[in-house]
Structures are given as structure tokens and as C-alpha cells.
Amino acid sequence: MMKVHRDDEGTLRRSRCACAAPPAKTALPDWPRGCPATAAAAARPAGAEPSLDRAGTMSARTLPLLFLNLGGEMLYILDQRLRAQSIPGEKARKVMNDIITTMFNKKFMEELFKPQDLYSKKALRTVYDRLAHASIMRLNQASMDKLYDLMTMAFKYQVLLCPRPRDILLVTFNHLDAIKDFISDSPGILNQVDETFRRLIETYNCLSDGEFQLIRQTLLIFFQDMHIRVSIFLKDKVQNSNGRFVLPISGPVPWGTEVPGLIRIFNHKGVEVRRAEFTTAGNYITPQREGSFELYGDRVLKLGTNMYSMTRPVETHMSGSSKNLASQAKENIAPNPLAKEELNFLARLLGGLDIQKPTGGETGFRLNLFTTDEEEEYAAQTRPEELSYKVINIEATQEPGRRAELFRILGELEVAEPRPGSAEKGEDLLALMDGL
């Protein structure tokens, strides 16, 4: 018999009652030879429990899924704002093409898919700062903060709603399918995205459900202190006023499972001896088919598709939780024991971003994620300092080679100041990384 309860994030959990006999042991499937994520399992003695090293191996496979899904959400938001601000079609297409080209750069993807731990939110935010400014578009600090808040809360909600941990891969495929629609008329960029698709399939399709659960848990730990209210979620009543999500108790059950309502009792030999039925509070249905994990196909799952396809105003609000503010402030002030590794992480990832410099004939423009400039200025003034991503504090070691590499990368992050005399508001070039 299974008991159902909710954890701190509201996620449904199941535990086995003592009265129910344990299921019969089944042999583990033969994993494909050469699967990088299952090499540790092959070396483990038969019957041995997964070690902490095993969990660490799965955590080291989380970064590509986190980056690609957050990047997909970023492109959804930018596409919506480019249309809302009536940016000319040719300029808007160039912005999207430049960002996607940079995001799926071969060298960058090679660095991204190397097994590595997740680092602080500030380190990852720096990568998205760099990525968002890979074209002629510029965002000021308040708009970039709002962009990152929307990205992270949308993906957090998708991770929480995934029926199975493995479905995180379907969410990723939904993001990549939508990205391919953005650049459908650019065969060269499409090839870059398809290459990443193939890399995802090769890396993740061979993982077990338990391994995906470890990845899902790593993602939830990354998001656990983020409770930013988003207007779309609030209006749809899927988020509370404190920024926590409301998870449904009805709907399709995970693929391969049965609709709740039946209890099977087994004897000590594993033979079913009795059944009992019970009434459930939710209205559950069985899914018709499983989503496709191939390069092309029907994903079935809708999580990760573009929720901004219809024009809807989107606002973010801080939840005001003093506990969250304190934890964020502690992250800003406390020395980072992984400072050297974090420095290496930034140097590798940022160094892999091949940013194209605008040619002489191109004019930049500013994108505002708020309705008016006044709202943007107010958001910049009222955002708690503890939650600012503007400055990254890294206690760097005195390693000459690494310091020189980082200084070179940070030098490339400089954004030219707008030329004096520029009369048009849309032509302003705003430097985002002033604090670096």
C-alpha cells in the first residue's frame, strides 16, 4: 500500500506502508555500452547501493538541462517584448538569430556538456547577461533582473509539474522545438540546434528513472529559495501571494502508472491475495501515449511550450519574505569555498561564447521589459539590494594564467556607452555589467 504526502515545496511523495509486501526484485536492464552517465553503475558491485559519488555524477549532468531550458524561456520573453515594442521585423529577427547562434555555438556546447557541478545563481546569471547582449539589443539592469526572474520562475514551475523526472527531457525538447521555429529560415543555425538535440539524446536517453530523479532533485535545490511572484501565475491561480506554487491534484497520471483508487495486497510469496478500492479527492486520467524522445515527434507534454504566444502583460513582484532576503544576503556576503572552481567555470563558459561585434552600419536599441520607462526606473530603485545580481563576489586565487584569462573575458563584457547627441531613445546603448 502506498501513502501520499507533500514535501516542503508541495510536491507529492509516496511511501510504502509496512503492511504491504515489498515488490519482487527485478534485474537491472543492460545499459548501452559507452553511455557516459552509467559508467559508474557498471563498475559498482552487484547489489551495492548507489553511493554519494553516484549522486554527484548525476548532479554533474544537470547544467545542460538547466541552461537550455532557461535559455528557451529567455527567448520566449524577448520575442514577446520585441513584438510588443514594435521593433522592425528585420532587427527583431537579427536579435533572435544572433542570440541563438551564440547560445548553440559548438565550442560553448562542448564546454557546457562537460560534467560539472552547478555553481551559484550569480555565476549562471552572468552567462545570461553575456548571452542577452550577443546582438545589437541592450537591456538595463532592472529589465535584465526582471528577465532572469521570469526565466527562473517559469522553469521552476515546469520542473515541479513534471509527471515523471524523465519528462524534464521532454520539457527541454519543447524549448528546443520552439527555438527551431524562431530560426526556421536559417539552415545554418538550425543545424547548430539539431546538433545539440543529438547531443542531448546521446547523453540523457540512456539514463534510468532514478538517475533522472537525482537530476530533478538537483534542479529543485537550485530553485528552492526563489519565490518571486509572476502576474501570469497569480492570475491563473497557480501561485500564492507568497510566491509558492499551487500544484494540482487532478489530471493525467505519469505515463506507465495507473489511476489511483485500487489497493493490492500481496502475501510473503509476492502473490496477490486481495484487492480493495478507495475514493480519491482528485479527478485522474490515464495519458493516451508517451511523448517522443526522438529528434522529431509529438512531445505530448505541453510543459516548456511558449506561454507568451498570446499577448499578456507580465509583471514580477518580490514576495517580501524576510527569510528569503536573509538567505540571499548570506549568499552575497559569505566567502565562497568553491571560489577557484567558480572562477574556472565562468572563464570556460564565458570564453566559449563567440560574441559577434556589431558592424559599423548597425545601430543598437534598448529593450524595456516594463510597460513604461517610469516603471523600469521604479523597479530599479525598489529592488532589495540583497537580491541584486549586479555584482559577483569571487575570492580569486593568485593564479596568473587564470586571472589573465578572466580579465580578458571581463574586458569583452564591456558595452560601449551611447554616443553623446543621440536623440532617439531607442538607440541608447546601455552598459549592463557596470559592476564587473
CSV table of C-alpha atoms in Angstrom, one decimal:
chain,number,residue,atom,x,y,z
A,1,MET,CA,0.0,0.0,0.0
A,2,MET,CA,1.3,3.5,-0.8
A,3,LYS,CA,0.9,6.6,1.3
A,4,VAL,CA,0.9,10.0,-0.3
A,5,HIS,CA,2.1,13.2,1.3
A,6,ARG,CA,3.5,16.6,0.3
A,7,ASP,CA,7.1,17.9,0.9
A,8,ASP,CA,8.0,21.5,1.7
A,9,GLU,CA,7.7,22.5,-2.0
A,10,GLY,CA,4.3,21.0,-2.2
A,11,THR,CA,5.5,18.0,-4.2
A,12,LEU,CA,3.5,14.8,-3.9
A,13,ARG,CA,5.6,11.9,-2.4
A,14,ARG,CA,4.8,8.3,-2.0
A,15,SER,CA,6.0,5.9,0.8
A,16,ARG,CA,5.2,2.2,1.2
A,17,CYS,CA,3.2,1.1,4.1
A,18,ALA,CA,4.6,-1.6,6.4
A,19,CYS,CA,1.6,-3.8,5.7
A,20,ALA,CA,2.3,-4.2,2.0
A,21,ALA,CA,4.8,-6.8,0.9
A,22,PRO,CA,7.9,-5.4,-1.0
A,23,PRO,CA,7.9,-5.9,-4.7
A,24,ALA,CA,9.9,-8.7,-6.1
A,25,LYS,CA,13.4,-7.8,-7.1
A,26,THR,CA,13.9,-7.3,-10.8
A,27,ALA,CA,17.2,-7.4,-12.7
A,28,LEU,CA,18.6,-4.1,-13.9
A,29,PRO,CA,18.5,-3.6,-17.6
A,30,ASP,CA,21.6,-3.8,-19.7
A,31,TRP,CA,22.7,-0.2,-20.3
A,32,PRO,CA,24.1,0.7,-23.7
A,33,ARG,CA,27.8,0.4,-23.8
A,34,GLY,CA,29.6,3.8,-23.7
A,35,CYS,CA,26.8,5.7,-22.0
A,36,PRO,CA,28.8,8.3,-20.0
A,37,ALA,CA,26.3,8.7,-17.2
A,38,THR,CA,26.1,4.9,-16.5
A,39,ALA,CA,29.8,4.0,-16.4
A,40,ALA,CA,29.8,4.3,-12.6
A,41,ALA,CA,26.9,1.8,-12.3
A,42,ALA,CA,28.7,-0.8,-14.4
A,43,ALA,CA,31.7,-0.6,-12.1
A,44,ARG,CA,29.6,-0.9,-8.9
A,45,PRO,CA,29.4,-4.4,-7.3
A,46,ALA,CA,26.2,-6.3,-7.8
A,47,GLY,CA,23.6,-5.4,-5.2
A,48,ALA,CA,25.5,-2.4,-3.9
A,49,GLU,CA,23.6,0.8,-3.2
A,50,PRO,CA,24.3,3.9,-5.2
A,51,SER,CA,27.0,6.0,-3.4
A,52,LEU,CA,27.3,9.7,-3.0
A,53,ASP,CA,29.7,9.7,-5.9
A,54,ARG,CA,26.8,8.3,-8.0
A,55,ALA,CA,24.5,11.1,-7.0
A,56,GLY,CA,27.3,13.6,-7.7
A,57,THR,CA,27.7,12.1,-11.2
A,58,MET,CA,24.1,12.8,-11.9
A,59,SER,CA,24.3,16.3,-10.4
A,60,ALA,CA,27.2,17.0,-12.8
A,61,ARG,CA,24.8,16.2,-15.7
A,62,THR,CA,22.3,18.8,-14.6
A,63,LEU,CA,23.8,22.0,-16.1
A,64,PRO,CA,23.0,21.5,-19.8
A,65,LEU,CA,19.3,20.9,-18.9
A,66,LEU,CA,19.2,24.0,-16.7
A,67,PHE,CA,20.9,26.2,-19.2
A,68,LEU,CA,18.9,25.2,-22.3
A,69,ASN,CA,15.5,25.4,-20.5
A,70,LEU,CA,16.3,28.8,-19.0
A,71,GLY,CA,17.7,29.9,-22.4
A,72,GLY,CA,14.4,28.8,-24.1
A,73,GLU,CA,12.4,30.8,-21.6
A,74,MET,CA,14.6,33.9,-22.2
A,75,LEU,CA,14.0,33.6,-26.0
A,76,TYR,CA,10.2,33.4,-25.4
A,77,ILE,CA,10.2,36.6,-23.3
A,78,LEU,CA,12.5,38.5,-25.7
A,79,ASP,CA,10.4,37.5,-28.7
A,80,GLN,CA,7.2,38.8,-26.9
A,81,ARG,CA,8.8,42.1,-25.9
A,82,LEU,CA,10.3,42.7,-29.4
A,83,ARG,CA,6.8,42.4,-30.8
A,84,ALA,CA,5.2,44.4,-28.0
A,85,GLN,CA,7.6,47.3,-28.6
A,86,SER,CA,7.1,47.1,-32.4
A,87,ILE,CA,10.7,46.6,-33.2
A,88,PRO,CA,11.1,46.3,-37.0
A,89,GLY,CA,10.9,42.7,-38.2
A,90,GLU,CA,14.4,42.6,-39.7
A,91,LYS,CA,16.0,43.9,-36.5
A,92,ALA,CA,14.0,41.5,-34.3
A,93,ARG,CA,15.0,38.5,-36.4
A,94,LYS,CA,18.6,39.6,-36.2
A,95,VAL,CA,18.5,39.8,-32.4
A,96,MET,CA,16.9,36.3,-32.1
A,97,ASN,CA,19.3,34.8,-34.7
A,98,ASP,CA,22.4,36.3,-33.1
A,99,ILE,CA,21.4,35.1,-29.6
A,100,ILE,CA,20.5,31.6,-30.8
A,101,THR,CA,23.7,31.4,-32.8
A,102,THR,CA,25.7,32.3,-29.7
A,103,MET,CA,23.7,30.1,-27.4
A,104,PHE,CA,24.3,27.0,-29.6
A,105,ASN,CA,27.9,27.7,-30.5
A,106,LYS,CA,29.7,24.4,-30.9
A,107,LYS,CA,32.6,25.4,-28.6
A,108,PHE,CA,30.2,26.7,-26.0
A,109,MET,CA,28.1,23.5,-26.1
A,110,GLU,CA,31.2,21.3,-25.7
A,111,GLU,CA,32.1,23.2,-22.5
A,112,LEU,CA,28.5,23.1,-21.3
A,113,PHE,CA,28.1,19.3,-21.7
A,114,LYS,CA,31.3,18.5,-19.8
A,115,PRO,CA,30.4,17.0,-16.4
A,116,GLN,CA,30.5,19.9,-13.8
A,117,ASP,CA,28.6,21.0,-10.7
A,118,LEU,CA,26.1,23.8,-10.6
A,119,TYR,CA,27.5,26.9,-9.1
A,120,SER,CA,25.8,30.0,-7.6
A,121,LYS,CA,22.9,31.7,-9.2
A,122,LYS,CA,25.1,34.8,-9.7
A,123,ALA,CA,27.6,32.9,-11.8
A,124,LEU,CA,24.9,31.5,-14.0
A,125,ARG,CA,23.2,34.9,-14.2
A,126,THR,CA,26.5,36.3,-15.6
A,127,VAL,CA,26.3,33.9,-18.5
A,128,TYR,CA,22.8,35.0,-19.4
A,129,ASP,CA,23.9,38.7,-19.2
A,130,ARG,CA,26.5,37.9,-21.8
A,131,LEU,CA,24.1,35.9,-23.9
A,132,ALA,CA,21.3,38.5,-23.9
A,133,HIS,CA,23.8,41.1,-25.2
A,134,ALA,CA,25.1,39.0,-28.0
A,135,SER,CA,23.4,41.2,-30.5
A,136,ILE,CA,22.6,44.9,-31.0
A,137,MET,CA,19.9,44.8,-28.3
A,138,ARG,CA,20.6,46.2,-24.9
A,139,LEU,CA,18.9,45.7,-21.5
A,140,ASN,CA,19.4,47.9,-18.5
A,141,GLN,CA,19.9,46.4,-15.0
A,142,ALA,CA,16.2,46.4,-14.0
A,143,SER,CA,15.0,44.8,-17.2
A,144,MET,CA,17.7,42.2,-17.0
A,145,ASP,CA,16.7,41.4,-13.4
A,146,LYS,CA,13.1,41.0,-14.5
A,147,LEU,CA,14.1,38.8,-17.5
A,148,TYR,CA,16.0,36.5,-15.3
A,149,ASP,CA,13.3,36.3,-12.6
A,150,LEU,CA,10.7,35.3,-15.3
A,151,MET,CA,13.0,32.7,-16.7
A,152,THR,CA,13.8,31.0,-13.4
A,153,MET,CA,10.2,31.0,-12.1
A,154,ALA,CA,8.8,29.6,-15.3
A,155,PHE,CA,11.3,26.7,-15.4
A,156,LYS,CA,10.9,26.1,-11.7
A,157,TYR,CA,7.2,25.6,-12.2
A,158,GLN,CA,7.8,23.3,-15.1
A,159,VAL,CA,10.1,21.1,-13.0
A,160,LEU,CA,7.6,20.9,-10.2
A,161,LEU,CA,4.8,19.9,-12.6
A,162,CYS,CA,6.7,17.2,-14.5
A,163,PRO,CA,4.7,14.0,-14.1
A,164,ARG,CA,7.9,11.9,-14.1
A,165,PRO,CA,11.5,13.0,-13.6
A,166,ARG,CA,12.3,11.8,-17.1
A,167,ASP,CA,9.8,14.3,-18.5
A,168,ILE,CA,12.3,17.0,-17.8
A,169,LEU,CA,13.9,15.9,-21.1
A,170,LEU,CA,10.6,16.4,-22.9
A,171,VAL,CA,10.4,19.9,-21.4
A,172,THR,CA,13.8,20.6,-22.8
A,173,PHE,CA,12.8,19.2,-26.2
A,174,ASN,CA,9.7,21.5,-26.2
A,175,HIS,CA,12.0,24.5,-25.7
A,176,LEU,CA,14.3,23.4,-28.5
A,177,ASP,CA,11.4,22.7,-30.9
A,178,ALA,CA,10.2,26.3,-30.3
A,179,ILE,CA,13.7,27.7,-30.8
A,180,LYS,CA,13.8,26.0,-34.2
A,181,ASP,CA,10.6,27.7,-35.1
A,182,PHE,CA,12.3,31.1,-34.4
A,183,ILE,CA,15.1,30.4,-36.9
A,184,SER,CA,13.2,28.2,-39.4
A,185,ASP,CA,14.5,30.3,-42.3
A,186,SER,CA,18.2,30.0,-41.2
A,187,PRO,CA,19.5,26.5,-42.1
A,188,GLY,CA,22.9,27.1,-40.6
A,189,ILE,CA,21.6,27.9,-37.2
A,190,LEU,CA,19.1,25.1,-37.4
A,191,ASN,CA,22.0,22.7,-37.9
A,192,GLN,CA,23.5,24.0,-34.6
A,193,VAL,CA,20.3,23.4,-32.7
A,194,ASP,CA,19.9,19.9,-34.2
A,195,GLU,CA,23.5,19.1,-33.2
A,196,THR,CA,22.6,20.0,-29.6
A,197,PHE,CA,19.4,17.9,-29.9
A,198,ARG,CA,21.5,14.9,-30.9
A,199,ARG,CA,23.9,15.5,-28.0
A,200,LEU,CA,21.0,15.6,-25.6
A,201,ILE,CA,19.6,12.3,-26.9
A,202,GLU,CA,23.0,10.6,-26.7
A,203,THR,CA,23.7,11.9,-23.2
A,204,TYR,CA,20.3,11.5,-21.5
A,205,ASN,CA,18.2,8.9,-23.3
A,206,CYS,CA,20.1,6.1,-21.7
A,207,LEU,CA,19.6,7.3,-18.1
A,208,SER,CA,17.3,5.4,-15.7
A,209,ASP,CA,14.3,6.9,-13.9
A,210,GLY,CA,16.3,7.0,-10.7
A,211,GLU,CA,19.1,8.9,-12.4
A,212,PHE,CA,16.6,11.5,-13.7
A,213,GLN,CA,15.2,11.8,-10.2
A,214,LEU,CA,18.6,12.8,-8.9
A,215,ILE,CA,18.8,15.4,-11.7
A,216,ARG,CA,15.3,16.7,-10.8
A,217,GLN,CA,16.3,17.0,-7.1
A,218,THR,CA,19.4,19.0,-8.1
A,219,LEU,CA,17.2,21.4,-10.0
A,220,LEU,CA,14.8,21.8,-7.1
A,221,ILE,CA,17.6,22.5,-4.7
A,222,PHE,CA,18.9,25.2,-7.1
A,223,PHE,CA,15.4,26.9,-7.2
A,224,GLN,CA,14.3,26.2,-3.6
A,225,ASP,CA,14.9,29.8,-2.2
A,226,MET,CA,13.4,31.6,-5.2
A,227,HIS,CA,9.8,32.7,-4.6
A,228,ILE,CA,9.2,35.6,-7.0
A,229,ARG,CA,5.5,36.4,-7.8
A,230,VAL,CA,4.7,36.5,-11.5
A,231,SER,CA,1.5,38.1,-12.7
A,232,ILE,CA,0.6,35.3,-15.2
A,233,PHE,CA,0.9,32.7,-12.5
A,234,LEU,CA,-1.0,34.8,-10.0
A,235,LYS,CA,-3.9,35.4,-12.4
A,236,ASP,CA,-4.1,31.8,-13.3
A,237,LYS,CA,-4.2,31.0,-9.5
A,238,VAL,CA,-1.2,28.6,-9.8
A,239,GLN,CA,0.9,30.8,-7.5
A,240,ASN,CA,0.1,32.0,-4.0
A,241,SER,CA,0.8,35.6,-2.8
A,242,ASN,CA,3.9,34.4,-1.0
A,243,GLY,CA,5.4,33.2,-4.3
A,244,ARG,CA,5.0,29.5,-3.8
A,245,PHE,CA,3.3,27.4,-6.5
A,246,VAL,CA,0.0,25.6,-6.1
A,247,LEU,CA,0.3,22.1,-7.6
A,248,PRO,CA,-2.8,20.3,-8.9
A,249,ILE,CA,-4.0,17.0,-7.5
A,250,SER,CA,-6.0,16.1,-10.7
A,251,GLY,CA,-5.2,15.5,-14.3
A,252,PRO,CA,-3.1,12.9,-16.2
A,253,VAL,CA,-1.1,10.4,-14.1
A,254,PRO,CA,2.5,9.8,-15.2
A,255,TRP,CA,3.0,7.5,-18.2
A,256,GLY,CA,3.3,3.9,-17.1
A,257,THR,CA,1.3,4.3,-13.9
A,258,GLU,CA,-2.3,3.6,-13.0
A,259,VAL,CA,-5.1,5.9,-11.9
A,260,PRO,CA,-5.2,5.9,-8.0
A,261,GLY,CA,-8.2,4.0,-6.4
A,262,LEU,CA,-7.0,0.4,-6.1
A,263,ILE,CA,-5.0,-1.3,-3.3
A,264,ARG,CA,-3.4,-4.7,-4.0
A,265,ILE,CA,-2.4,-6.9,-1.0
A,266,PHE,CA,0.4,-9.4,-1.6
A,267,ASN,CA,1.5,-12.3,0.6
A,268,HIS,CA,5.0,-13.2,1.5
A,269,LYS,CA,5.5,-15.0,-1.8
A,270,GLY,CA,4.6,-11.9,-3.8
A,271,VAL,CA,1.2,-13.4,-4.9
A,272,GLU,CA,-1.8,-11.0,-4.9
A,273,VAL,CA,-4.3,-12.2,-2.4
A,274,ARG,CA,-6.8,-9.3,-2.0
A,275,ARG,CA,-7.9,-6.1,-3.6
A,276,ALA,CA,-9.6,-3.0,-2.1
A,277,GLU,CA,-10.9,0.2,-3.7
A,278,PHE,CA,-10.9,3.7,-2.3
A,279,THR,CA,-12.2,7.1,-3.4
A,280,THR,CA,-9.7,9.8,-4.4
A,281,ALA,CA,-10.1,13.5,-4.0
A,282,GLY,CA,-8.7,14.2,-7.5
A,283,ASN,CA,-10.0,13.5,-11.0
A,284,TYR,CA,-7.3,11.4,-12.6
A,285,ILE,CA,-7.0,10.2,-16.2
A,286,THR,CA,-4.6,7.9,-18.0
A,287,PRO,CA,-2.4,9.5,-20.7
A,288,GLN,CA,-3.1,8.3,-24.2
A,289,ARG,CA,0.5,7.9,-25.2
A,290,GLU,CA,4.1,8.8,-24.2
A,291,GLY,CA,5.9,11.8,-25.6
A,292,SER,CA,8.5,11.3,-28.2
A,293,PHE,CA,12.2,11.4,-27.1
A,294,GLU,CA,13.5,11.5,-30.7
A,295,LEU,CA,14.8,14.4,-32.8
A,296,TYR,CA,11.3,14.9,-34.3
A,297,GLY,CA,8.0,13.8,-32.9
A,298,ASP,CA,5.0,14.7,-30.7
A,299,ARG,CA,6.2,15.5,-27.2
A,300,VAL,CA,2.6,15.2,-25.9
A,301,LEU,CA,3.6,17.1,-22.7
A,302,LYS,CA,2.9,20.8,-23.0
A,303,LEU,CA,5.3,22.0,-20.3
A,304,GLY,CA,8.0,24.1,-21.8
A,305,THR,CA,6.0,25.5,-24.7
A,306,ASN,CA,5.7,29.2,-25.2
A,307,MET,CA,3.2,30.7,-22.7
A,308,TYR,CA,3.7,34.2,-24.2
A,309,SER,CA,2.4,33.2,-27.6
A,310,MET,CA,-0.7,35.3,-26.7
A,311,THR,CA,0.0,38.9,-25.7
A,312,ARG,CA,-0.3,39.1,-21.9
A,313,PRO,CA,1.2,41.7,-19.6
A,314,VAL,CA,3.8,40.0,-17.3
A,315,GLU,CA,4.9,41.6,-14.1
A,316,THR,CA,7.2,40.2,-11.3
A,317,HIS,CA,7.0,41.1,-7.6
A,318,MET,CA,9.2,40.2,-4.7
A,319,SER,CA,7.4,38.1,-2.1
A,320,GLY,CA,8.9,40.1,0.8
A,321,SER,CA,9.8,37.1,2.8
A,322,SER,CA,12.5,38.2,5.3
A,323,LYS,CA,13.7,34.6,5.5
A,324,ASN,CA,14.4,34.6,1.7
A,325,LEU,CA,16.1,38.0,1.9
A,326,ALA,CA,18.3,36.8,4.7
A,327,SER,CA,19.4,33.7,2.8
A,328,GLN,CA,20.1,35.7,-0.3
A,329,ALA,CA,22.1,38.3,1.6
A,330,LYS,CA,24.1,35.5,3.2
A,331,GLU,CA,25.0,34.2,-0.2
A,332,ASN,CA,26.2,37.6,-1.2
A,333,ILE,CA,28.4,38.2,1.9
A,334,ALA,CA,29.7,34.8,2.9
A,335,PRO,CA,33.0,33.7,1.3
A,336,ASN,CA,32.6,31.1,-1.4
A,337,PRO,CA,34.6,27.9,-0.5
A,338,LEU,CA,34.5,27.0,-4.2
A,339,ALA,CA,35.8,30.3,-5.4
A,340,LYS,CA,38.6,28.9,-7.6
A,341,GLU,CA,36.2,26.4,-9.2
A,342,GLU,CA,33.6,29.1,-9.8
A,343,LEU,CA,36.3,31.3,-11.4
A,344,ASN,CA,37.2,28.4,-13.7
A,345,PHE,CA,33.5,27.8,-14.5
A,346,LEU,CA,33.0,31.4,-15.6
A,347,ALA,CA,36.2,31.6,-17.6
A,348,ARG,CA,35.4,28.4,-19.5
A,349,LEU,CA,31.7,29.2,-20.2
A,350,LEU,CA,32.1,32.9,-21.0
A,351,GLY,CA,35.2,32.2,-23.0
A,352,GLY,CA,33.1,29.8,-25.1
A,353,LEU,CA,30.6,32.4,-26.0
A,354,ASP,CA,31.5,33.7,-29.5
A,355,ILE,CA,30.0,37.2,-29.5
A,356,GLN,CA,29.7,38.9,-32.8
A,357,LYS,CA,30.6,42.6,-32.7
A,358,PRO,CA,28.0,44.8,-34.5
A,359,THR,CA,29.3,46.2,-37.8
A,360,GLY,CA,29.6,49.9,-38.4
A,361,GLY,CA,26.3,50.2,-40.2
A,362,GLU,CA,24.2,48.6,-37.4
A,363,THR,CA,22.5,50.7,-34.7
A,364,GLY,CA,21.7,49.3,-31.3
A,365,PHE,CA,18.4,49.7,-29.5
A,366,ARG,CA,17.2,49.3,-25.9
A,367,LEU,CA,14.6,46.8,-25.0
A,368,ASN,CA,12.4,47.5,-22.0
A,369,LEU,CA,10.7,44.6,-20.2
A,370,PHE,CA,8.4,47.0,-18.4
A,371,THR,CA,5.4,48.9,-19.8
A,372,THR,CA,7.0,52.3,-19.3
A,373,ASP,CA,10.4,53.8,-18.5
A,374,GLU,CA,9.0,55.1,-15.2
A,375,GLU,CA,8.1,51.5,-14.2
A,376,GLU,CA,11.5,50.4,-15.1
A,377,GLU,CA,13.2,53.1,-13.1
A,378,TYR,CA,10.9,52.4,-10.1
A,379,ALA,CA,11.8,48.7,-10.2
A,380,ALA,CA,15.5,49.5,-10.2
A,381,GLN,CA,15.1,51.8,-7.2
A,382,THR,CA,12.9,49.5,-5.1
A,383,ARG,CA,14.5,46.1,-5.8
A,384,PRO,CA,16.1,44.9,-2.5
A,385,GLU,CA,19.9,45.3,-2.6
A,386,GLU,CA,20.2,41.7,-1.2
A,387,LEU,CA,18.5,40.4,-4.4
A,388,SER,CA,20.6,42.3,-6.9
A,389,TYR,CA,22.7,40.3,-9.3
A,390,LYS,CA,24.8,43.3,-10.3
A,391,VAL,CA,28.0,42.3,-8.5
A,392,ILE,CA,29.6,38.9,-8.4
A,393,ASN,CA,31.9,38.5,-5.4
A,394,ILE,CA,34.6,35.8,-6.1
A,395,GLU,CA,37.7,35.4,-3.9
A,396,ALA,CA,40.1,34.6,-6.7
A,397,THR,CA,43.4,32.9,-6.2
A,398,GLN,CA,46.6,34.5,-7.3
A,399,GLU,CA,47.0,32.2,-10.3
A,400,PRO,CA,48.4,34.4,-13.1
A,401,GLY,CA,47.1,32.4,-16.0
A,402,ARG,CA,43.6,32.2,-14.8
A,403,ARG,CA,43.5,35.8,-13.7
A,404,ALA,CA,44.7,36.9,-17.1
A,405,GLU,CA,42.0,34.8,-18.8
A,406,LEU,CA,39.3,36.2,-16.6
A,407,PHE,CA,40.4,39.8,-17.1
A,408,ARG,CA,40.3,39.2,-20.9
A,409,ILE,CA,36.8,37.8,-20.6
A,410,LEU,CA,35.6,40.6,-18.4
A,411,GLY,CA,37.1,43.1,-20.8
A,412,GLU,CA,34.9,41.7,-23.6
A,413,LEU,CA,31.8,42.2,-21.3
A,414,GLU,CA,32.2,46.0,-21.6
A,415,VAL,CA,29.4,47.5,-23.6
A,416,ALA,CA,30.0,50.8,-25.4
A,417,GLU,CA,28.4,53.9,-23.8
A,418,PRO,CA,25.8,55.7,-26.1
A,419,ARG,CA,27.3,58.4,-28.2
A,420,PRO,CA,26.6,61.9,-27.0
A,421,GLY,CA,23.9,63.7,-29.1
A,422,SER,CA,21.9,60.5,-29.8
A,423,ALA,CA,18.4,61.9,-29.9
A,424,GLU,CA,16.4,58.8,-30.3
A,425,LYS,CA,15.5,56.9,-27.1
A,426,GLY,CA,15.5,53.6,-28.9
A,427,GLU,CA,19.2,54.0,-30.0
A,428,ASP,CA,20.6,54.1,-26.5
A,429,LEU,CA,23.4,51.6,-25.8
A,430,LEU,CA,23.3,50.8,-22.0
A,431,ALA,CA,26.1,49.1,-20.3
A,432,LEU,CA,24.8,46.2,-18.2
A,433,MET,CA,27.9,44.9,-16.5
A,434,ASP,CA,28.9,48.1,-14.7
A,435,GLY,CA,29.7,46.3,-11.5
A,436,LEU,CA,32.3,44.0,-13.0
